[in-house]
């Protein structure tokens, strides 16, 4: 009787492990499908969109061994268009390089979902949105370039939450208001550039 009971326990553990593995697989597939949707909606890879399973081989895309996108770098491509609203869906992204791509429009809040992001370069475009406070969620971010855009409004104090930030360049925009004292919390900062804006006060 005891042996039969132990047998049932072992079988139960096996099924639990199978179900957990299955759930992880479904979650992984869902994540990869979200990534495929984002890259398609961007319109930047229309010439390659017939087979999204090959997206890791598309120009400017790098993936990890699991097939998740870790890097998008199309700098200088001048493909134009807007930043895709779903750009925050590939949660494994560590690097986004979209400088000199003729981008316009908004910086969508889902960018704040990219908690693994270390490098974000959107410089030399036509982005005319406010800097979203959600960027304060990017606690692994080390480099942020928004230089040479039309970014408006104030610098959100949430930028002070980016404790790993080393470079922050917001030159040549239309930013207004006071420079937030929260920037003084960025103890790892090596380069802070806010020139050619309409900001008041001094750098903390």
mmCIF file of C-alpha atoms in Angstrom:
data_model
loop_
_atom_site.group_PDB
_atom_site.id
_atom_site.type_symbol
_atom_site.label_atom_id
_atom_site.label_comp_id
_atom_site.label_asym_id
_atom_site.label_seq_id
_atom_site.Cartn_x
_atom_site.Cartn_y
_atom_site.Cartn_z
ATOM 1 C CA UNK A 1 0.000 0.000 0.000
ATOM 2 C CA UNK A 2 2.787 2.392 0.935
ATOM 3 C CA UNK A 3 4.606 1.522 -2.276
ATOM 4 C CA UNK A 4 1.487 2.299 -4.332
ATOM 5 C CA UNK A 5 1.077 5.635 -2.521
ATOM 6 C CA UNK A 6 4.700 6.548 -3.222
ATOM 7 C CA UNK A 7 4.206 5.538 -6.853
ATOM 8 C CA UNK A 8 1.251 7.938 -7.120
ATOM 9 C CA UNK A 9 3.304 10.743 -5.571
ATOM 10 C CA UNK A 10 6.103 10.194 -8.099
ATOM 11 C CA UNK A 11 3.617 10.157 -10.979
ATOM 12 C CA UNK A 12 2.044 13.331 -9.591
ATOM 13 C CA UNK A 13 5.425 15.057 -9.488
ATOM 14 C CA UNK A 14 6.128 13.969 -13.063
ATOM 15 C CA UNK A 15 2.843 15.445 -14.248
ATOM 16 C CA UNK A 16 3.465 18.684 -12.384
ATOM 17 C CA UNK A 17 6.883 18.965 -14.039
ATOM 18 C CA UNK A 18 5.349 18.251 -17.447
ATOM 19 C CA UNK A 19 2.644 20.883 -16.917
ATOM 20 C CA UNK A 20 5.161 23.480 -15.723
ATOM 21 C CA UNK A 21 7.382 22.753 -18.718
ATOM 22 C CA UNK A 22 4.380 23.010 -21.039
ATOM 23 C CA UNK A 23 3.323 26.340 -19.479
ATOM 24 C CA UNK A 24 6.871 27.690 -19.860
ATOM 25 C CA UNK A 25 6.898 26.611 -23.509
ATOM 26 C CA UNK A 26 3.553 28.320 -24.161
ATOM 27 C CA UNK A 27 4.772 31.507 -22.449
ATOM 28 C CA UNK A 28 7.986 31.438 -24.495
ATOM 29 C CA UNK A 29 6.068 30.911 -27.736
ATOM 30 C CA UNK A 30 3.719 33.765 -26.825
ATOM 31 C CA UNK A 31 6.694 36.053 -26.178
ATOM 32 C CA UNK A 32 8.302 35.135 -29.493
ATOM 33 C CA UNK A 33 4.985 35.705 -31.284
ATOM 34 C CA UNK A 34 4.789 39.164 -29.700
ATOM 35 C CA UNK A 35 8.278 39.920 -30.978
ATOM 36 C CA UNK A 36 7.324 38.762 -34.465
ATOM 37 C CA UNK A 37 4.271 41.027 -34.364
ATOM 38 C CA UNK A 38 6.368 44.042 -33.385
ATOM 39 C CA UNK A 39 8.929 43.591 -36.126
ATOM 40 C CA UNK A 40 6.171 43.160 -38.702
ATOM 41 C CA UNK A 41 4.198 46.220 -37.551
ATOM 42 C CA UNK A 42 7.291 48.410 -37.777
ATOM 43 C CA UNK A 43 7.392 47.976 -41.554
ATOM 44 C CA UNK A 44 11.196 48.059 -41.391
ATOM 45 C CA UNK A 45 11.573 44.478 -42.566
ATOM 46 C CA UNK A 46 8.825 44.274 -45.182
ATOM 47 C CA UNK A 47 11.202 42.612 -47.629
ATOM 48 C CA UNK A 48 11.715 39.749 -45.158
ATOM 49 C CA UNK A 49 8.252 39.418 -43.605
ATOM 50 C CA UNK A 50 7.228 36.179 -45.327
ATOM 51 C CA UNK A 51 8.970 34.073 -42.696
ATOM 52 C CA UNK A 52 9.122 35.569 -39.208
ATOM 53 C CA UNK A 53 10.876 32.455 -37.893
ATOM 54 C CA UNK A 54 13.990 33.764 -39.670
ATOM 55 C CA UNK A 55 13.800 37.236 -38.071
ATOM 56 C CA UNK A 56 17.018 36.642 -36.106
ATOM 57 C CA UNK A 57 18.803 36.676 -39.471
ATOM 58 C CA UNK A 58 17.195 39.901 -40.640
ATOM 59 C CA UNK A 59 19.410 43.015 -40.969
ATOM 60 C CA UNK A 60 19.986 44.812 -37.693
ATOM 61 C CA UNK A 61 18.536 42.080 -35.469
ATOM 62 C CA UNK A 62 20.442 39.929 -32.988
ATOM 63 C CA UNK A 63 18.939 37.200 -30.819
ATOM 64 C CA UNK A 64 19.922 35.080 -27.848
ATOM 65 C CA UNK A 65 20.102 31.255 -28.110
ATOM 66 C CA UNK A 66 16.419 30.993 -27.134
ATOM 67 C CA UNK A 67 15.443 33.068 -30.176
ATOM 68 C CA UNK A 68 14.438 36.237 -28.327
ATOM 69 C CA UNK A 69 15.494 39.535 -29.861
ATOM 70 C CA UNK A 70 18.221 41.187 -27.781
ATOM 71 C CA UNK A 71 19.355 43.901 -30.191
ATOM 72 C CA UNK A 72 17.806 46.102 -32.863
ATOM 73 C CA UNK A 73 20.274 48.381 -34.636
ATOM 74 C CA UNK A 74 19.155 50.110 -37.825
ATOM 75 C CA UNK A 75 21.118 53.316 -37.280
ATOM 76 C CA UNK A 76 21.525 55.312 -40.468
ATOM 77 C CA UNK A 77 18.974 53.303 -42.409
ATOM 78 C CA UNK A 78 16.659 56.321 -42.918
ATOM 79 C CA UNK A 79 13.661 54.021 -43.281
ATOM 80 C CA UNK A 80 11.389 56.577 -41.635
ATOM 81 C CA UNK A 81 8.050 56.010 -39.982
ATOM 82 C CA UNK A 82 7.085 55.952 -36.322
ATOM 83 C CA UNK A 83 8.488 53.977 -33.429
ATOM 84 C CA UNK A 84 6.199 50.904 -33.180
ATOM 85 C CA UNK A 85 3.780 51.135 -30.198
ATOM 86 C CA UNK A 86 4.638 47.541 -29.257
ATOM 87 C CA UNK A 87 8.400 48.051 -29.124
ATOM 88 C CA UNK A 88 8.278 47.129 -25.424
ATOM 89 C CA UNK A 89 7.082 43.592 -26.151
ATOM 90 C CA UNK A 90 10.487 41.940 -26.834
ATOM 91 C CA UNK A 91 11.362 41.926 -23.129
ATOM 92 C CA UNK A 92 14.863 40.530 -23.769
ATOM 93 C CA UNK A 93 15.983 43.647 -25.657
ATOM 94 C CA UNK A 94 19.277 45.023 -24.347
ATOM 95 C CA UNK A 95 20.146 47.404 -27.174
ATOM 96 C CA UNK A 96 18.124 49.694 -29.473
ATOM 97 C CA UNK A 97 20.022 51.756 -32.037
ATOM 98 C CA UNK A 98 17.719 53.849 -34.239
ATOM 99 C CA UNK A 99 19.729 57.005 -34.810
ATOM 100 C CA UNK A 100 19.378 58.828 -38.140
ATOM 101 C CA UNK A 101 16.373 56.747 -39.208
ATOM 102 C CA UNK A 102 14.046 59.667 -40.033
ATOM 103 C CA UNK A 103 11.742 58.586 -37.203
ATOM 104 C CA UNK A 104 8.918 60.827 -36.051
ATOM 105 C CA UNK A 105 5.993 60.647 -33.667
ATOM 106 C CA UNK A 106 5.821 59.540 -30.061
ATOM 107 C CA UNK A 107 7.877 57.693 -27.484
ATOM 108 C CA UNK A 108 5.313 55.116 -26.422
ATOM 109 C CA UNK A 109 4.944 54.106 -22.744
ATOM 110 C CA UNK A 110 5.648 50.387 -23.509
ATOM 111 C CA UNK A 111 9.301 51.408 -23.804
ATOM 112 C CA UNK A 112 9.229 51.237 -20.020
ATOM 113 C CA UNK A 113 8.728 47.471 -20.252
ATOM 114 C CA UNK A 114 12.275 46.980 -21.522
ATOM 115 C CA UNK A 115 13.750 46.414 -18.078
ATOM 116 C CA UNK A 116 16.850 44.664 -19.490
ATOM 117 C CA UNK A 117 17.665 47.532 -21.853
ATOM 118 C CA UNK A 118 21.191 48.921 -21.481
ATOM 119 C CA UNK A 119 21.557 51.093 -24.599
ATOM 120 C CA UNK A 120 18.973 53.353 -26.258
ATOM 121 C CA UNK A 121 19.960 55.645 -29.134
ATOM 122 C CA UNK A 122 17.187 57.609 -30.863
ATOM 123 C CA UNK A 123 19.355 60.573 -31.816
ATOM 124 C CA UNK A 124 19.095 62.648 -34.999
ATOM 125 C CA UNK A 125 15.432 61.966 -35.752
ATOM 126 C CA UNK A 126 12.187 63.974 -35.650
ATOM 127 C CA UNK A 127 10.664 62.661 -32.429
ATOM 128 C CA UNK A 128 8.387 65.431 -31.128
ATOM 129 C CA UNK A 129 6.962 63.766 -28.032
ATOM 130 C CA UNK A 130 7.529 64.303 -24.320
ATOM 131 C CA UNK A 131 10.060 62.082 -22.576
ATOM 132 C CA UNK A 132 7.797 59.473 -20.911
ATOM 133 C CA UNK A 133 8.139 59.033 -17.159
ATOM 134 C CA UNK A 134 7.995 55.265 -17.791
ATOM 135 C CA UNK A 135 11.652 55.439 -18.831
ATOM 136 C CA UNK A 136 12.337 55.485 -15.098
ATOM 137 C CA UNK A 137 11.609 51.736 -15.113
ATOM 138 C CA UNK A 138 14.707 51.058 -17.224
ATOM 139 C CA UNK A 139 16.960 50.568 -14.221
ATOM 140 C CA UNK A 140 19.604 48.688 -16.258
ATOM 141 C CA UNK A 141 19.940 51.497 -18.791
ATOM 142 C CA UNK A 142 23.498 52.791 -19.138
ATOM 143 C CA UNK A 143 23.293 54.988 -22.256
ATOM 144 C CA UNK A 144 20.450 57.237 -23.429
ATOM 145 C CA UNK A 145 20.817 59.395 -26.554
ATOM 146 C CA UNK A 146 17.932 61.656 -27.603
ATOM 147 C CA UNK A 147 20.131 64.386 -29.055
ATOM 148 C CA UNK A 148 18.985 66.255 -32.201
ATOM 149 C CA UNK A 149 15.252 65.640 -32.051
ATOM 150 C CA UNK A 150 12.208 67.815 -31.366
ATOM 151 C CA UNK A 151 11.520 66.331 -27.951
ATOM 152 C CA UNK A 152 9.445 68.766 -25.902
ATOM 153 C CA UNK A 153 8.177 69.331 -22.374
ATOM 154 C CA UNK A 154 10.179 68.885 -19.212
ATOM 155 C CA UNK A 155 12.713 66.283 -18.139
ATOM 156 C CA UNK A 156 10.791 63.848 -15.909
ATOM 157 C CA UNK A 157 12.197 63.440 -12.413
ATOM 158 C CA UNK A 158 11.877 59.659 -12.889
ATOM 159 C CA UNK A 159 15.103 59.818 -14.916
ATOM 160 C CA UNK A 160 16.775 60.027 -11.518
ATOM 161 C CA UNK A 161 15.780 56.379 -10.940
ATOM 162 C CA UNK A 162 18.180 55.196 -13.655
ATOM 163 C CA UNK A 163 20.922 54.362 -11.189
ATOM 164 C CA UNK A 164 23.130 52.654 -13.800
ATOM 165 C CA UNK A 165 23.016 55.523 -16.282
ATOM 166 C CA UNK A 166 26.484 56.557 -17.482
ATOM 167 C CA UNK A 167 25.642 58.730 -20.509
ATOM 168 C CA UNK A 168 22.601 61.012 -20.880
ATOM 169 C CA UNK A 169 22.579 63.264 -23.955
ATOM 170 C CA UNK A 170 19.485 65.396 -24.574
ATOM 171 C CA UNK A 171 21.180 68.144 -26.609
ATOM 172 C CA UNK A 172 19.361 70.151 -29.252
ATOM 173 C CA UNK A 173 15.710 69.599 -28.402
ATOM 174 C CA UNK A 174 12.910 71.906 -27.196
ATOM 175 C CA UNK A 175 12.928 70.858 -23.550
ATOM 176 C CA UNK A 176 11.693 73.450 -21.066
ATOM 177 C CA UNK A 177 11.393 73.923 -17.319
ATOM 178 C CA UNK A 178 13.807 73.323 -14.494
ATOM 179 C CA UNK A 179 16.536 70.724 -14.556
ATOM 180 C CA UNK A 180 15.276 68.144 -12.022
ATOM 181 C CA UNK A 181 17.331 67.786 -8.875
ATOM 182 C CA UNK A 182 16.787 64.018 -9.173
ATOM 183 C CA UNK A 183 19.585 63.965 -11.758
ATOM 184 C CA UNK A 184 21.948 64.442 -8.831
ATOM 185 C CA UNK A 185 21.105 60.881 -7.754
ATOM 186 C CA UNK A 186 22.827 59.453 -10.822
ATOM 187 C CA UNK A 187 26.133 58.684 -9.158
ATOM 188 C CA UNK A 188 27.418 56.585 -12.080
ATOM 189 C CA UNK A 189 26.938 59.420 -14.560
ATOM 190 C CA UNK A 190 30.031 60.300 -16.585
ATOM 191 C CA UNK A 191 28.478 62.360 -19.405
ATOM 192 C CA UNK A 192 25.447 64.630 -19.002
ATOM 193 C CA UNK A 193 24.659 66.976 -21.883
ATOM 194 C CA UNK A 194 21.590 69.245 -21.972
ATOM 195 C CA UNK A 195 22.760 72.006 -24.325
ATOM 196 C CA UNK A 196 20.578 73.840 -26.847
ATOM 197 C CA UNK A 197 17.303 73.514 -24.966
ATOM 198 C CA UNK A 198 15.226 76.037 -22.984
ATOM 199 C CA UNK A 199 15.971 74.622 -19.553
ATOM 200 C CA UNK A 200 16.354 76.649 -16.384
ATOM 201 C CA UNK A 201 18.737 76.219 -13.497
ATOM 202 C CA UNK A 202 22.031 74.409 -13.255
ATOM 203 C CA UNK A 203 23.009 70.758 -13.500
ATOM 204 C CA UNK A 204 22.833 69.232 -9.985
#
